Amino acid sequence: MRSISVLGATGSIGESAFDLLMRAGGPETFRTIALTGASNVARLAEMARALRAEIAVTAMPEKLPELREALAGTGIEAAAGPEAIAEAAARPADWTLSAIIGAAGLPPGLEVLRRGGTLALANKESLVAAGQLVMAEAARSGARILPVDSEHSAIFQSLNGENLEQVESVTITASGGAFRDWPLERLARATVSEASCHPNWAMGQRITIDSASMFNKALEVIETHEFFGIDEERIRVLVHPQSIIHAFVSHRDGASIAHMGAPDMRHAIGYALNWPHRAALPVAALDLAALGSLTFSAPDETRWPALRLAREVIRAGGAAGAVLNAAKEQALDDFIAGRIGFMDMAPAVERALEACARETGFSASPASLDDVLAWDLRGRRLAASTAGAA
């Protein structure tokens, strides 16, 4: 029986993973080591009971009594706090899904890699903030990383058996988010609720807003560079409103291999869960005749300056990715809290990057988790201090 853990079980990706695990037999098929979540401890406990997990952990210490009460009499261990999540991630499991949002996903992800496990990575921030550290840790321990972002799973599948040196370019697609058809002048008045509605994907609030600002795609450009080792100039982005082609790989002979599928995260999760085999999944088959047409356009960097920032960060190297990710998270917090407008986020991030470059530069890539956390704190402080000037 294969052992599994799910970090970030109560988020949208965790929910999709839970659906797949239960459809595949749940506790009769998998031995669940650990499930982690945040504030929704009732749902976390429900999942832990259904999968008969060994431990359930909430990121919020104040929620521990509630979690313990919900698990009373089950024999399932309850714990709370970031340290407890890292400890749970360190427990041996054959396969671990990292679906925690933001830089908070890096410490437990590194614990999985240190023990040499298979990490199904949906936490793109780990590679953005600490790509070299993450990949080096995997190489040292012999751990395997399987990408779960739909775009990077698509690249991974399209590259199967191909020589990366003969690849001309890699293209990831973007839906354009909630505001892809809005006039540019209207974006400054966009509200949090308007930015939280994705036209194609069912995702959490933060990633949905990141999709609207294209910061999600900016992070994915950096993630593509770090995971696959592809030069920045060979990474392209197209706006594809239908979200059917998730990525395609173009070769030097003029051929391109595209990955197509319905906008359903259960495909990428299921592919990673069953790799190197393919299993039947509850994902709708494509009906191209019903779709009729697929459309594409080049992204407008006036509307989405985050894409330009991503390329500048790749070229800068060092700790620039950690600063961008931290500044982006701070700017998103400020937008959600009403302290800045939708179009103020990218300028706040850019000023944080510029301030950091002026003060000390980005030096070498972070060599340890402590290095990453120090740069992360600096990026958040710079973004917070410059947000009011946006």
GROMACS .gro file of C-alpha atoms in nm, residues 23-268:
model
  246
   23ARG     CA    1  -1.241   0.774  -0.591
   24ALA     CA    2  -0.933   0.549  -0.604
   25GLY     CA    3  -1.033   0.369  -0.284
   26GLY     CA    4  -0.926   0.608  -0.011
   27PRO     CA    5  -0.790   0.427   0.295
   28GLU     CA    6  -0.828   0.088   0.124
   29THR     CA    7  -0.575   0.194  -0.140
   30PHE     CA    8  -0.355   0.454   0.031
   31ARG     CA    9  -0.198   0.482   0.372
   32THR     CA   10  -0.236   0.850   0.457
   33ILE     CA   11   0.043   0.981   0.677
   34ALA     CA   12  -0.037   1.351   0.710
   35LEU     CA   13  -0.293   1.608   0.606
   36THR     CA   14  -0.241   1.978   0.672
   37GLY     CA   15  -0.466   2.282   0.637
   38ALA     CA   16  -0.527   2.628   0.773
   39SER     CA   17  -0.843   2.774   0.925
   40ASN     CA   18  -1.101   2.523   0.800
   41VAL     CA   19  -1.033   2.264   1.069
   42ALA     CA   20  -1.379   2.107   1.038
   43ARG     CA   21  -1.305   2.014   0.677
   44LEU     CA   22  -0.949   1.906   0.767
   45ALA     CA   23  -1.086   1.672   1.034
   46GLU     CA   24  -1.348   1.536   0.793
   47MET     CA   25  -1.078   1.456   0.539
   48ALA     CA   26  -0.851   1.302   0.802
   49ARG     CA   27  -1.134   1.078   0.920
   50ALA     CA   28  -1.222   0.971   0.566
   51LEU     CA   29  -0.860   0.886   0.475
   52ARG     CA   30  -0.771   0.759   0.827
   53ALA     CA   31  -0.470   0.988   0.840
   54GLU     CA   32  -0.206   0.939   1.106
   55ILE     CA   33  -0.182   1.312   1.180
   56ALA     CA   34  -0.377   1.626   1.090
   57VAL     CA   35  -0.211   1.965   1.130
   58THR     CA   36  -0.355   2.315   1.114
   59ALA     CA   37  -0.123   2.606   1.042
   60MET     CA   38  -0.307   2.813   1.305
   61PRO     CA   39  -0.214   2.731   1.669
   62GLU     CA   40  -0.531   2.894   1.800
   63LYS     CA   41  -0.734   2.634   1.606
   64LEU     CA   42  -0.571   2.335   1.776
   65PRO     CA   43  -0.841   2.284   2.045
   66GLU     CA   44  -1.109   2.282   1.776
   67LEU     CA   45  -0.913   2.031   1.570
   68ARG     CA   46  -0.855   1.806   1.868
   69GLU     CA   47  -1.224   1.810   1.950
   70ALA     CA   48  -1.317   1.726   1.590
   71LEU     CA   49  -1.079   1.427   1.595
   72ALA     CA   50  -1.164   1.305   1.944
   73GLY     CA   51  -1.191   0.927   1.963
   74THR     CA   52  -1.039   0.864   1.618
   75GLY     CA   53  -0.681   0.800   1.723
   76ILE     CA   54  -0.568   1.062   1.470
   77GLU     CA   55  -0.297   1.287   1.610
   78ALA     CA   56  -0.366   1.662   1.601
   79ALA     CA   57  -0.102   1.935   1.588
   80ALA     CA   58  -0.071   2.300   1.494
   81GLY     CA   59   0.173   2.562   1.370
   82PRO     CA   60   0.435   2.590   1.093
   83GLU     CA   61   0.684   2.375   1.283
   84ALA     CA   62   0.427   2.097   1.318
   85ILE     CA   63   0.356   2.113   0.944
   86ALA     CA   64   0.728   2.078   0.870
   87GLU     CA   65   0.751   1.785   1.113
   88ALA     CA   66   0.454   1.616   0.947
   89ALA     CA   67   0.614   1.666   0.604
   90ALA     CA   68   0.932   1.502   0.732
   91ARG     CA   69   0.747   1.181   0.818
   92PRO     CA   70   0.824   0.914   0.556
   93ALA     CA   71   0.571   0.893   0.276
   94ASP     CA   72   0.606   0.761  -0.076
   95TRP     CA   73   0.427   1.058  -0.234
   96THR     CA   74   0.359   1.406  -0.096
   97LEU     CA   75   0.151   1.678  -0.257
   98SER     CA   76   0.266   2.030  -0.170
   99ALA     CA   77  -0.039   2.251  -0.225
  100ILE     CA   78   0.028   2.516   0.040
  101ILE     CA   79  -0.003   2.865  -0.108
  102GLY     CA   80   0.284   3.112  -0.089
  103ALA     CA   81   0.631   3.104   0.064
  104ALA     CA   82   0.487   2.909   0.359
  105GLY     CA   83   0.505   2.600   0.138
  106LEU     CA   84   0.885   2.609   0.109
  107PRO     CA   85   0.992   2.475   0.454
  108PRO     CA   86   0.772   2.162   0.447
  109GLY     CA   87   0.859   2.103   0.082
  110LEU     CA   88   1.228   2.102   0.169
  111GLU     CA   89   1.158   1.849   0.445
  112VAL     CA   90   1.005   1.616   0.187
  113LEU     CA   91   1.309   1.654  -0.038
  114ARG     CA   92   1.557   1.600   0.246
  115ARG     CA   93   1.414   1.257   0.317
  116GLY     CA   94   1.427   1.165  -0.050
  117GLY     CA   95   1.055   1.138  -0.114
  118THR     CA   96   0.852   1.214  -0.425
  119LEU     CA   97   0.725   1.570  -0.412
  120ALA     CA   98   0.424   1.655  -0.629
  121LEU     CA   99   0.480   2.029  -0.641
  122ALA     CA  100   0.187   2.266  -0.677
  123ASN     CA  101   0.359   2.534  -0.468
  124LYS     CA  102   0.521   2.741  -0.743
  125GLU     CA  103   0.658   2.991  -0.491
  126SER     CA  104   0.917   2.734  -0.377
  127LEU     CA  105   1.088   2.741  -0.715
  128VAL     CA  106   1.043   3.116  -0.760
  129ALA     CA  107   1.196   3.205  -0.423
  130ALA     CA  108   1.450   2.924  -0.395
  131GLY     CA  109   1.476   2.736  -0.723
  132GLN     CA  110   1.843   2.648  -0.703
  133LEU     CA  111   1.814   2.544  -0.339
  134VAL     CA  112   1.513   2.323  -0.409
  135MET     CA  113   1.664   2.153  -0.714
  136ALA     CA  114   2.000   2.105  -0.538
  137GLU     CA  115   1.829   1.942  -0.239
  138ALA     CA  116   1.642   1.705  -0.468
  139ALA     CA  117   1.965   1.613  -0.647
  140ARG     CA  118   2.149   1.557  -0.317
  141SER     CA  119   1.888   1.327  -0.165
  142GLY     CA  120   1.772   1.157  -0.483
  143ALA     CA  121   1.420   1.293  -0.437
  144ARG     CA  122   1.190   1.330  -0.736
  145ILE     CA  123   0.988   1.642  -0.809
  146LEU     CA  124   0.679   1.609  -1.026
  147PRO     CA  125   0.519   1.937  -1.140
  148VAL     CA  126   0.149   1.982  -1.061
  149ASP     CA  127   0.085   2.330  -1.199
  150SER     CA  128  -0.120   2.259  -1.510
  151GLU     CA  129   0.126   2.441  -1.737
  152HIS     CA  130   0.435   2.268  -1.601
  153SER     CA  131   0.269   1.928  -1.597
  154ALA     CA  132   0.186   1.996  -1.962
  155ILE     CA  133   0.549   2.082  -2.041
  156PHE     CA  134   0.669   1.776  -1.848
  157GLN     CA  135   0.438   1.551  -2.047
  158SER     CA  136   0.520   1.717  -2.380
  159LEU     CA  137   0.893   1.678  -2.318
  160ASN     CA  138   0.865   1.307  -2.244
  161GLY     CA  139   1.142   1.137  -2.441
  162GLU     CA  140   1.253   1.461  -2.606
  163ASN     CA  141   1.599   1.619  -2.602
  164LEU     CA  142   1.574   1.956  -2.428
  165GLU     CA  143   1.875   2.084  -2.623
  166GLN     CA  144   1.672   2.054  -2.944
  167VAL     CA  145   1.381   2.255  -2.810
  168GLU     CA  146   1.341   2.594  -2.975
  169SER     CA  147   1.098   2.736  -2.718
  170VAL     CA  148   0.839   2.652  -2.457
  171THR     CA  149   0.507   2.836  -2.448
  172ILE     CA  150   0.275   2.849  -2.149
  173THR     CA  151  -0.075   2.983  -2.187
  174ALA     CA  152  -0.278   3.221  -1.973
  175SER     CA  153  -0.654   3.262  -1.967
  176GLY     CA  154  -0.621   3.635  -1.910
  177GLY     CA  155  -0.814   3.610  -1.584
  178ALA     CA  156  -1.119   3.801  -1.472
  179PHE     CA  157  -1.027   4.125  -1.649
  180ARG     CA  158  -0.901   4.007  -1.986
  181ASP     CA  159  -1.182   4.193  -2.170
  182TRP     CA  160  -1.195   4.502  -1.952
  183PRO     CA  161  -1.086   4.840  -2.091
  184LEU     CA  162  -0.747   4.931  -1.947
  185GLU     CA  163  -0.878   5.250  -1.784
  186ARG     CA  164  -1.135   5.051  -1.586
  187LEU     CA  165  -0.877   4.827  -1.413
  188ALA     CA  166  -0.776   5.090  -1.160
  189ARG     CA  167  -1.129   5.067  -1.011
  190ALA     CA  168  -1.141   4.687  -1.000
  191THR     CA  169  -1.261   4.550  -0.666
  192VAL     CA  170  -1.141   4.248  -0.471
  193SER     CA  171  -1.467   4.063  -0.536
  194GLU     CA  172  -1.443   4.128  -0.911
  195ALA     CA  173  -1.082   4.005  -0.918
  196SER     CA  174  -1.179   3.691  -0.726
  197CYS     CA  175  -1.396   3.540  -1.003
  198HIS     CA  176  -1.206   3.332  -1.260
  199PRO     CA  177  -1.380   3.269  -1.594
  200ASN     CA  178  -1.244   2.914  -1.638
  201TRP     CA  179  -1.082   2.766  -1.328
  202ALA     CA  180  -1.218   2.698  -0.978
  203MET     CA  181  -0.938   2.823  -0.753
  204GLY     CA  182  -0.882   2.996  -0.422
  205GLN     CA  183  -0.907   3.374  -0.386
  206ARG     CA  184  -0.537   3.456  -0.384
  207ILE     CA  185  -0.443   3.258  -0.693
  208THR     CA  186  -0.752   3.386  -0.874
  209ILE     CA  187  -0.649   3.747  -0.810
  210ASP     CA  188  -0.294   3.658  -0.916
  211SER     CA  189  -0.442   3.525  -1.239
  212ALA     CA  190  -0.623   3.854  -1.300
  213SER     CA  191  -0.303   4.053  -1.245
  214MET     CA  192  -0.099   3.791  -1.439
  215PHE     CA  193   0.136   3.759  -1.141
  216ASN     CA  194   0.045   3.391  -1.138
  217LYS     CA  195   0.177   3.359  -1.492
  218ALA     CA  196   0.483   3.567  -1.405
  219LEU     CA  197   0.567   3.320  -1.130
  220GLU     CA  198   0.514   3.035  -1.375
  221VAL     CA  199   0.764   3.188  -1.619
  222ILE     CA  200   1.025   3.184  -1.341
  223GLU     CA  201   0.916   2.835  -1.237
  224THR     CA  202   0.964   2.711  -1.595
  225HIS     CA  203   1.316   2.852  -1.596
  226GLU     CA  204   1.408   2.698  -1.261
  227PHE     CA  205   1.249   2.354  -1.302
  228PHE     CA  206   1.338   2.278  -1.663
  229GLY     CA  207   1.656   2.487  -1.690
  230ILE     CA  208   1.522   2.671  -1.995
  231ASP     CA  209   1.669   3.012  -2.079
  232GLU     CA  210   1.439   3.311  -2.032
  233GLU     CA  211   1.441   3.400  -2.401
  234ARG     CA  212   1.304   3.054  -2.489
  235ILE     CA  213   1.003   3.088  -2.258
  236ARG     CA  214   0.695   3.243  -2.415
  237VAL     CA  215   0.346   3.332  -2.296
  238LEU     CA  216   0.024   3.343  -2.498
  239VAL     CA  217  -0.321   3.453  -2.385
  240HIS     CA  218  -0.558   3.166  -2.460
  241PRO     CA  219  -0.907   3.243  -2.323
  242GLN     CA  220  -1.042   2.889  -2.359
  243SER     CA  221  -0.773   2.732  -2.131
  244ILE     CA  222  -0.764   2.414  -2.341
  245ILE     CA  223  -0.399   2.414  -2.450
  246HIS     CA  224  -0.197   2.446  -2.130
  247ALA     CA  225   0.149   2.455  -2.284
  248PHE     CA  226   0.335   2.352  -2.595
  249VAL     CA  227   0.694   2.271  -2.682
  250SER     CA  228   0.836   2.392  -3.015
  251HIS     CA  229   1.128   2.208  -3.172
  252ARG     CA  230   1.401   2.325  -3.406
  253ASP     CA  231   1.249   2.128  -3.692
  254GLY     CA  232   0.939   2.347  -3.685
  255ALA     CA  233   0.714   2.096  -3.506
  256SER     CA  234   0.528   2.180  -3.185
  257ILE     CA  235   0.386   1.934  -2.934
  258ALA     CA  236   0.091   2.072  -2.738
  259HIS     CA  237  -0.081   1.940  -2.428
  260MET     CA  238  -0.459   1.983  -2.438
  261GLY     CA  239  -0.724   1.915  -2.177
  262ALA     CA  240  -1.022   2.054  -1.995
  263PRO     CA  241  -0.942   2.319  -1.731
  264ASP     CA  242  -0.952   2.071  -1.443
  265MET     CA  243  -0.665   2.043  -1.194
  266ARG     CA  244  -0.747   1.678  -1.134
  267HIS     CA  245  -0.562   1.593  -1.455
  268ALA     CA  246  -0.226   1.734  -1.342
   0.00000   0.00000   0.00000
